[in-house]
Amino acid sequence: MLPENSPKEKQENWRRTTIREVAREANVSTSTVSRYLNQSGNVDENTAARIALAVKQLHYVPSLLAQSLRSRASRIVLLVVPDICNPFYSLMSKTVQTLLRDRGYVMTLYDSNESVQEMAAIKIAKQMCACGILLASIDIKEPVIRELISTNIPTVGLNAYQEYPFDTVHVHGSEGSYLAVHHLMALGHRNIAFAGGTPNSMIGNSRREGFERAMREAGIAINPRNVIEIGFSQSDGYEAGRYFAKLDELPTAICCANDQVALGLLAAMQERGIRIPEQVSVTGMDDIPYARISNPSLTSVTNDSVAFAREGVRMLFERLDGTVTGQPRDVVIRHELIVRASVGAPRDRK
């Protein structure tokens, strides 16, 4: 037999406790308990003390689900990210959670698997009566946009470059890879390759466009063999590194669609004895914490997920509070090139 007041017994009591039981224990009405819990009306000091004691004795915890069902809204915000394993989105998630907690809200996190499960995420937002959605995506499709509009849930797109019917915060779409390639050219590189992200996605296309624009402006023809697009993960970068390592003519520099791809590519090249940057210079994008401690440290372009989180939460609460209405807004955060040890002059310039 379990001892009296065992953890399991307490847990079961907590699950059974309702607001009616708290009201009965405190000898007040359920509406008075509700006013006390929600701080939505006056409750005298003696009554408040009785309710507080009843809550403690009965191990009562307000149900977010019940509150949502009663009000058809909640203090829950859904954050959707393409890949929680990517430190870029992990840091974004941590920042959003802190900012929401400070305002008495709760974050629910959904990994959309590189955006393919965004419709399922929106369905969950409706089921839990979310008061807002923060949507980080590599490619927001038209059906997803229509579904978001139909929900009437305030939404902010994070890292969303295109024109959408909701607020967005992002960097300039193609500017980051353009800056990286421009820097490689300034060092003397001409045989520059590109290790891209998920093919035909919004983010993937924008990163490739920056590479192509820099090459085009310099009058340098792009060798089709020097462009590979798989995905945004480290394993995708590793496969890209294996591909480049097998080429008859190794490019002198590779611009990667993000830091995850660059780190995977570095590992594959180094396994095959290719020295970075002596033989090949490598750049990334996002400037995640691992970029500073990789070997060699990774030259990258900032893509500040903390700034995205702060701006996104600010814009969402301006909509929730009613201080901002009207047309969708668009906030652009600037890129910055961070030069580290993974780049150098090409072999023929040394």
Short mmCIF file of C-alpha atoms in Angstrom, two decimals:
data_model
loop_
_atom_site.label_atom_id
_atom_site.label_comp_id
_atom_site.label_asym_id
_atom_site.label_seq_id
_atom_site.Cartn_x
_atom_site.Cartn_y
_atom_site.Cartn_z
CA MET A 1 0.00 0.00 0.00
CA LEU A 2 1.07 3.56 -0.68
CA PRO A 3 1.70 5.72 2.39
CA GLU A 4 -0.75 8.51 3.14
CA ASN A 5 -0.05 11.70 1.16
CA SER A 6 2.37 9.86 -1.17
CA PRO A 7 3.49 11.69 -4.35
CA LYS A 8 1.20 9.50 -6.45
CA GLU A 9 -1.80 10.22 -4.17
CA LYS A 10 -1.08 13.95 -4.30
CA GLN A 11 -0.85 13.81 -8.09
CA GLU A 12 -4.19 12.04 -8.35
CA ASN A 13 -5.80 14.57 -5.96
CA TRP A 14 -4.44 17.42 -8.06
CA ARG A 15 -5.90 15.93 -11.21
CA ARG A 16 -9.34 15.59 -9.62
CA THR A 17 -9.44 19.09 -8.17
CA THR A 18 -11.83 21.54 -9.83
CA ILE A 19 -12.64 25.19 -9.29
CA ARG A 20 -15.96 24.09 -7.72
CA GLU A 21 -14.09 22.11 -5.07
CA VAL A 22 -11.89 25.12 -4.31
CA ALA A 23 -15.02 27.27 -3.95
CA ARG A 24 -16.65 24.72 -1.64
CA GLU A 25 -13.50 24.46 0.52
CA ALA A 26 -13.25 28.25 0.81
CA ASN A 27 -17.03 28.64 1.27
CA VAL A 28 -17.34 31.12 -1.62
CA SER A 29 -18.87 31.08 -5.09
CA THR A 30 -17.04 29.78 -8.14
CA SER A 31 -17.24 33.27 -9.67
CA THR A 32 -15.35 34.67 -6.66
CA VAL A 33 -12.63 32.04 -7.06
CA SER A 34 -12.45 32.88 -10.76
CA ARG A 35 -12.04 36.61 -10.01
CA TYR A 36 -9.29 35.79 -7.51
CA LEU A 37 -7.40 33.47 -9.86
CA ASN A 38 -7.68 35.77 -12.89
CA GLN A 39 -7.24 39.00 -10.90
CA SER A 40 -10.24 40.30 -12.83
CA GLY A 41 -12.20 41.86 -9.96
CA ASN A 42 -12.18 42.88 -6.33
CA VAL A 43 -11.85 40.13 -3.71
CA ASP A 44 -11.55 41.24 -0.08
CA GLU A 45 -8.47 40.29 1.93
CA ASN A 46 -10.12 37.66 4.17
CA THR A 47 -11.83 35.93 1.22
CA ALA A 48 -8.60 35.94 -0.77
CA ALA A 49 -6.77 34.31 2.13
CA ARG A 50 -9.40 31.52 2.37
CA ILE A 51 -9.20 30.88 -1.38
CA ALA A 52 -5.38 30.82 -1.30
CA LEU A 53 -5.46 28.27 1.53
CA ALA A 54 -7.99 26.10 -0.34
CA VAL A 55 -5.87 26.21 -3.51
CA LYS A 56 -2.82 25.10 -1.52
CA GLN A 57 -4.57 22.33 0.39
CA LEU A 58 -6.25 20.90 -2.70
CA HIS A 59 -3.16 21.27 -4.90
CA TYR A 60 -5.28 23.15 -7.43
CA VAL A 61 -3.70 24.33 -10.69
CA PRO A 62 -5.82 26.32 -13.18
CA SER A 63 -6.40 24.50 -16.47
CA LEU A 64 -5.17 26.37 -19.51
CA LEU A 65 -7.42 24.19 -21.65
CA ALA A 66 -10.51 25.02 -19.60
CA GLN A 67 -9.70 28.73 -19.71
CA SER A 68 -9.26 28.54 -23.47
CA LEU A 69 -12.56 26.75 -23.99
CA ARG A 70 -14.45 29.27 -21.83
CA SER A 71 -13.03 32.36 -23.47
CA ARG A 72 -12.35 30.90 -26.96
CA ALA A 73 -8.88 32.36 -26.55
CA SER A 74 -5.90 31.61 -24.36
CA ARG A 75 -2.54 32.84 -23.20
CA ILE A 76 -0.84 30.27 -25.41
CA VAL A 77 1.33 31.24 -28.38
CA LEU A 78 2.37 28.61 -30.91
CA LEU A 79 5.93 28.87 -32.23
CA VAL A 80 6.52 26.84 -35.41
CA VAL A 81 10.12 26.18 -36.49
CA PRO A 82 11.50 24.12 -39.40
CA ASP A 83 14.17 22.25 -37.40
CA ILE A 84 14.54 22.48 -33.63
CA CYS A 85 17.92 20.70 -33.88
CA ASN A 86 19.34 23.75 -35.69
CA PRO A 87 20.85 26.06 -33.03
CA PHE A 88 19.47 29.02 -34.97
CA TYR A 89 15.91 27.91 -34.11
CA SER A 90 16.81 26.56 -30.67
CA LEU A 91 18.01 30.01 -29.61
CA MET A 92 14.96 31.60 -31.20
CA SER A 93 12.70 29.24 -29.23
CA LYS A 94 14.44 29.92 -25.93
CA THR A 95 14.14 33.69 -26.46
CA VAL A 96 10.46 33.51 -27.40
CA GLN A 97 9.69 31.38 -24.34
CA THR A 98 11.41 33.86 -22.02
CA LEU A 99 9.66 36.87 -23.55
CA LEU A 100 6.25 35.21 -23.36
CA ARG A 101 6.78 34.01 -19.79
CA ASP A 102 7.62 37.54 -18.71
CA ARG A 103 4.17 38.60 -19.92
CA GLY A 104 2.34 35.66 -18.35
CA TYR A 105 1.96 33.70 -21.59
CA VAL A 106 2.95 30.13 -22.48
CA MET A 107 4.82 28.98 -25.59
CA THR A 108 3.96 25.76 -27.39
CA LEU A 109 6.66 24.58 -29.78
CA TYR A 110 6.02 22.69 -33.03
CA ASP A 111 8.77 21.35 -35.32
CA SER A 112 7.38 21.43 -38.87
CA ASN A 113 10.15 19.28 -40.41
CA GLU A 114 11.42 21.94 -42.82
CA SER A 115 7.89 23.39 -43.16
CA VAL A 116 6.20 20.28 -44.61
CA GLN A 117 3.93 19.95 -41.56
CA GLU A 118 2.84 23.57 -41.18
CA MET A 119 -0.82 22.75 -41.92
CA ALA A 120 -0.81 20.31 -39.00
CA ALA A 121 0.68 23.03 -36.79
CA ILE A 122 -2.10 25.46 -37.69
CA LYS A 123 -4.71 22.81 -36.90
CA ILE A 124 -3.16 22.39 -33.45
CA ALA A 125 -3.19 26.18 -32.95
CA LYS A 126 -6.96 26.17 -33.56
CA GLN A 127 -7.57 23.14 -31.33
CA MET A 128 -5.81 24.73 -28.36
CA CYS A 129 -7.34 28.17 -29.04
CA ALA A 130 -3.91 29.78 -29.41
CA CYS A 131 -3.99 33.56 -29.14
CA GLY A 132 -1.09 33.98 -31.57
CA ILE A 133 1.22 32.19 -33.99
CA LEU A 134 4.90 32.86 -34.60
CA LEU A 135 5.77 31.07 -37.84
CA ALA A 136 9.40 30.47 -38.78
CA SER A 137 9.46 28.80 -42.16
CA ILE A 138 11.78 27.99 -45.03
CA ASP A 139 8.85 28.10 -47.47
CA ILE A 140 5.29 29.23 -46.68
CA LYS A 141 3.00 27.70 -49.30
CA GLU A 142 -0.22 29.30 -50.54
CA PRO A 143 -2.55 26.75 -48.83
CA VAL A 144 -0.83 27.51 -45.51
CA ILE A 145 -1.37 31.25 -46.04
CA ARG A 146 -5.07 30.70 -46.77
CA GLU A 147 -5.45 28.51 -43.68
CA LEU A 148 -3.75 31.13 -41.49
CA ILE A 149 -6.11 33.81 -42.79
CA SER A 150 -9.14 31.62 -42.07
CA THR A 151 -8.14 31.14 -38.42
CA ASN A 152 -8.16 34.87 -37.59
CA ILE A 153 -5.30 34.15 -35.19
CA PRO A 154 -2.73 37.00 -35.15
CA THR A 155 0.39 35.72 -36.91
CA VAL A 156 3.95 36.96 -37.37
CA GLY A 157 6.25 35.39 -39.95
CA LEU A 158 9.85 34.97 -38.76
CA ASN A 159 12.56 34.84 -41.42
CA ALA A 160 9.80 35.24 -44.03
CA TYR A 161 11.03 37.25 -47.02
CA GLN A 162 8.04 37.54 -49.30
CA GLU A 163 4.93 39.70 -49.07
CA TYR A 164 2.37 38.08 -46.78
CA PRO A 165 -1.01 39.10 -45.33
CA PHE A 166 0.50 39.22 -41.82
CA ASP A 167 3.41 40.93 -40.06
CA THR A 168 6.91 39.68 -40.90
CA VAL A 169 10.46 40.12 -39.62
CA HIS A 170 13.49 39.02 -41.63
CA VAL A 171 16.85 39.92 -43.09
CA HIS A 172 17.28 40.93 -46.73
CA GLY A 173 16.64 37.67 -48.54
CA SER A 174 19.71 37.28 -50.73
CA GLU A 175 22.06 39.78 -49.08
CA GLY A 176 23.83 37.30 -46.79
CA SER A 177 25.21 34.92 -49.41
CA TYR A 178 25.95 37.93 -51.61
CA LEU A 179 28.16 39.40 -48.86
CA ALA A 180 29.96 36.09 -48.36
CA VAL A 181 30.73 35.61 -52.07
CA HIS A 182 31.76 39.25 -52.43
CA HIS A 183 34.27 38.75 -49.61
CA LEU A 184 35.66 35.60 -51.23
CA MET A 185 36.13 37.51 -54.48
CA ALA A 186 37.95 40.29 -52.65
CA LEU A 187 40.45 37.65 -51.50
CA GLY A 188 40.99 36.61 -55.12
CA HIS A 189 38.69 33.61 -55.46
CA ARG A 190 37.03 32.99 -58.82
CA ASN A 191 36.34 29.24 -58.77
CA ILE A 192 33.56 29.53 -56.17
CA ALA A 193 30.99 26.82 -55.47
CA PHE A 194 27.64 26.87 -53.67
CA ALA A 195 26.30 24.30 -51.21
CA GLY A 196 22.63 25.17 -51.02
CA GLY A 197 19.69 24.32 -48.81
CA THR A 198 16.35 22.68 -49.56
CA PRO A 199 15.73 22.99 -53.33
CA ASN A 200 12.91 25.28 -54.51
CA SER A 201 12.19 26.63 -51.02
CA MET A 202 11.84 30.32 -50.18
CA ILE A 203 14.99 30.41 -48.04
CA GLY A 204 16.93 28.04 -50.31
CA ASN A 205 16.18 30.12 -53.39
CA SER A 206 17.13 33.39 -51.70
CA ARG A 207 20.53 32.03 -50.60
CA ARG A 208 21.28 30.75 -54.10
CA GLU A 209 20.16 34.06 -55.65
CA GLY A 210 22.70 35.98 -53.56
CA PHE A 211 25.48 33.67 -54.76
CA GLU A 212 24.38 33.99 -58.39
CA ARG A 213 24.03 37.78 -58.20
CA ALA A 214 27.55 38.24 -56.84
CA MET A 215 29.00 35.96 -59.50
CA ARG A 216 27.02 37.64 -62.26
CA GLU A 217 28.07 41.14 -61.23
CA ALA A 218 31.73 40.03 -61.27
CA GLY A 219 31.31 38.56 -64.74
CA ILE A 220 32.19 35.05 -63.55
CA ALA A 221 30.44 32.12 -65.19
CA ILE A 222 28.97 29.58 -62.77
CA ASN A 223 30.05 25.99 -63.38
CA PRO A 224 26.88 23.88 -62.96
CA ARG A 225 28.98 21.17 -61.29
CA ASN A 226 29.84 23.69 -58.59
CA VAL A 227 26.24 24.01 -57.36
CA ILE A 228 24.56 21.38 -55.20
CA GLU A 229 21.32 21.81 -53.22
CA ILE A 230 20.20 19.12 -50.77
CA GLY A 231 18.92 20.61 -47.49
CA PHE A 232 19.82 22.77 -44.49
CA SER A 233 21.08 20.13 -42.03
CA GLN A 234 24.61 19.10 -41.07
CA SER A 235 24.09 15.72 -42.73
CA ASP A 236 23.13 17.54 -45.94
CA GLY A 237 26.32 19.57 -45.68
CA TYR A 238 28.33 16.39 -45.11
CA GLU A 239 26.92 14.92 -48.33
CA ALA A 240 27.73 18.14 -50.18
CA GLY A 241 31.30 17.99 -48.86
CA ARG A 242 31.70 14.42 -50.08
CA TYR A 243 30.42 15.51 -53.50
CA PHE A 244 32.88 18.40 -53.86
CA ALA A 245 35.78 16.30 -52.57
CA LYS A 246 35.28 13.89 -55.49
CA LEU A 247 35.41 16.55 -58.22
CA ASP A 248 38.38 16.45 -60.58
CA GLU A 249 38.92 20.17 -60.01
CA LEU A 250 38.30 21.25 -56.42
CA PRO A 251 36.75 24.75 -56.10
CA THR A 252 38.93 27.20 -54.19
CA ALA A 253 35.96 28.40 -52.11
CA ILE A 254 32.47 27.19 -51.17
CA CYS A 255 29.61 29.43 -50.04
CA CYS A 256 27.19 27.42 -47.86
CA ALA A 257 23.49 28.19 -47.40
CA ASN A 258 23.79 28.10 -43.61
CA ASP A 259 26.24 27.22 -40.82
CA GLN A 260 24.81 23.74 -40.37
CA VAL A 261 25.61 22.94 -44.00
CA ALA A 262 29.06 24.52 -43.65
CA LEU A 263 29.92 22.50 -40.53
CA GLY A 264 28.89 19.25 -42.17
CA LEU A 265 30.87 20.15 -45.27
CA LEU A 266 33.97 20.95 -43.18
CA ALA A 267 33.78 17.54 -41.52
CA ALA A 268 33.50 15.69 -44.85
CA MET A 269 36.38 17.61 -46.41
CA GLN A 270 38.69 17.20 -43.44
CA GLU A 271 37.98 13.45 -43.33
CA ARG A 272 39.35 13.30 -46.87
CA GLY A 273 42.48 15.25 -46.02
CA ILE A 274 41.39 18.54 -47.62
CA ARG A 275 42.80 21.45 -45.64
CA ILE A 276 40.61 24.44 -44.75
CA PRO A 277 41.33 27.20 -45.80
CA GLU A 278 44.68 26.25 -47.40
CA GLN A 279 42.94 24.28 -50.17
CA VAL A 280 39.32 25.40 -49.87
CA SER A 281 37.77 28.42 -48.14
CA VAL A 282 34.33 27.92 -46.61
CA THR A 283 31.62 30.39 -45.52
CA GLY A 284 28.34 29.84 -43.70
CA MET A 285 25.24 31.79 -42.75
CA ASP A 286 23.43 32.51 -39.43
CA ASP A 287 26.53 32.82 -37.20
CA ILE A 288 25.31 30.18 -34.75
CA PRO A 289 27.42 29.69 -31.58
CA TYR A 290 29.15 26.62 -33.06
CA ALA A 291 30.59 28.78 -35.85
CA ARG A 292 32.99 30.38 -33.36
CA ILE A 293 34.30 27.13 -31.92
CA SER A 294 34.52 24.95 -35.02
CA ASN A 295 37.97 23.94 -36.30
CA PRO A 296 38.79 26.14 -38.07
CA SER A 297 36.39 28.81 -36.83
CA LEU A 298 33.75 29.51 -39.46
CA THR A 299 33.40 32.73 -41.42
CA SER A 300 29.68 33.46 -41.40
CA VAL A 301 27.01 36.11 -41.94
CA THR A 302 24.77 37.15 -39.05
CA ASN A 303 21.12 36.15 -39.16
CA ASP A 304 20.09 37.12 -35.63
CA SER A 305 17.42 34.70 -34.42
CA VAL A 306 17.26 36.51 -31.06
CA ALA A 307 16.41 39.76 -32.86
CA PHE A 308 13.79 37.89 -34.89
CA ALA A 309 12.25 36.57 -31.67
CA ARG A 310 12.21 39.96 -29.96
CA GLU A 311 10.74 41.79 -32.94
CA GLY A 312 8.24 39.01 -33.63
CA VAL A 313 6.95 38.92 -30.04
CA ARG A 314 6.77 42.73 -29.94
CA MET A 315 4.74 42.85 -33.16
CA LEU A 316 2.45 40.03 -32.01
CA PHE A 317 1.60 41.74 -28.71
CA GLU A 318 0.96 45.04 -30.46
CA ARG A 319 -1.73 43.19 -32.40
CA LEU A 320 -3.04 41.36 -29.32
CA ASP A 321 -3.14 44.57 -27.26
CA GLY A 322 -4.84 46.47 -30.08
CA THR A 323 -2.17 49.19 -30.17
CA VAL A 324 -1.53 48.38 -33.83
CA THR A 325 -4.18 47.62 -36.43
CA GLY A 326 -4.39 47.82 -40.19
CA GLN A 327 -2.01 46.66 -42.89
CA PRO A 328 0.74 44.06 -42.38
CA ARG A 329 4.12 45.43 -41.31
CA ASP A 330 7.57 44.35 -42.45
CA VAL A 331 10.72 44.66 -40.30
CA VAL A 332 14.13 44.11 -41.94
CA ILE A 333 17.23 43.30 -39.86
CA ARG A 334 20.62 43.92 -41.42
CA HIS A 335 23.27 41.27 -42.09
CA GLU A 336 26.89 41.52 -40.95
CA LEU A 337 29.83 39.51 -42.28
CA ILE A 338 31.90 37.89 -39.52
CA VAL A 339 35.35 36.90 -40.84
CA ARG A 340 37.10 33.97 -39.15
CA ALA A 341 39.75 31.36 -39.91
CA SER A 342 37.86 29.27 -42.51
CA VAL A 343 38.69 31.66 -45.37
CA GLY A 344 41.93 32.77 -46.96
CA ALA A 345 43.43 33.69 -50.30
CA PRO A 346 43.16 31.01 -53.04
CA ARG A 347 46.04 28.63 -53.64
CA ASP A 348 47.39 30.48 -56.70
CA ARG A 349 47.53 33.79 -54.77
CA LYS A 350 49.59 32.48 -51.84
#
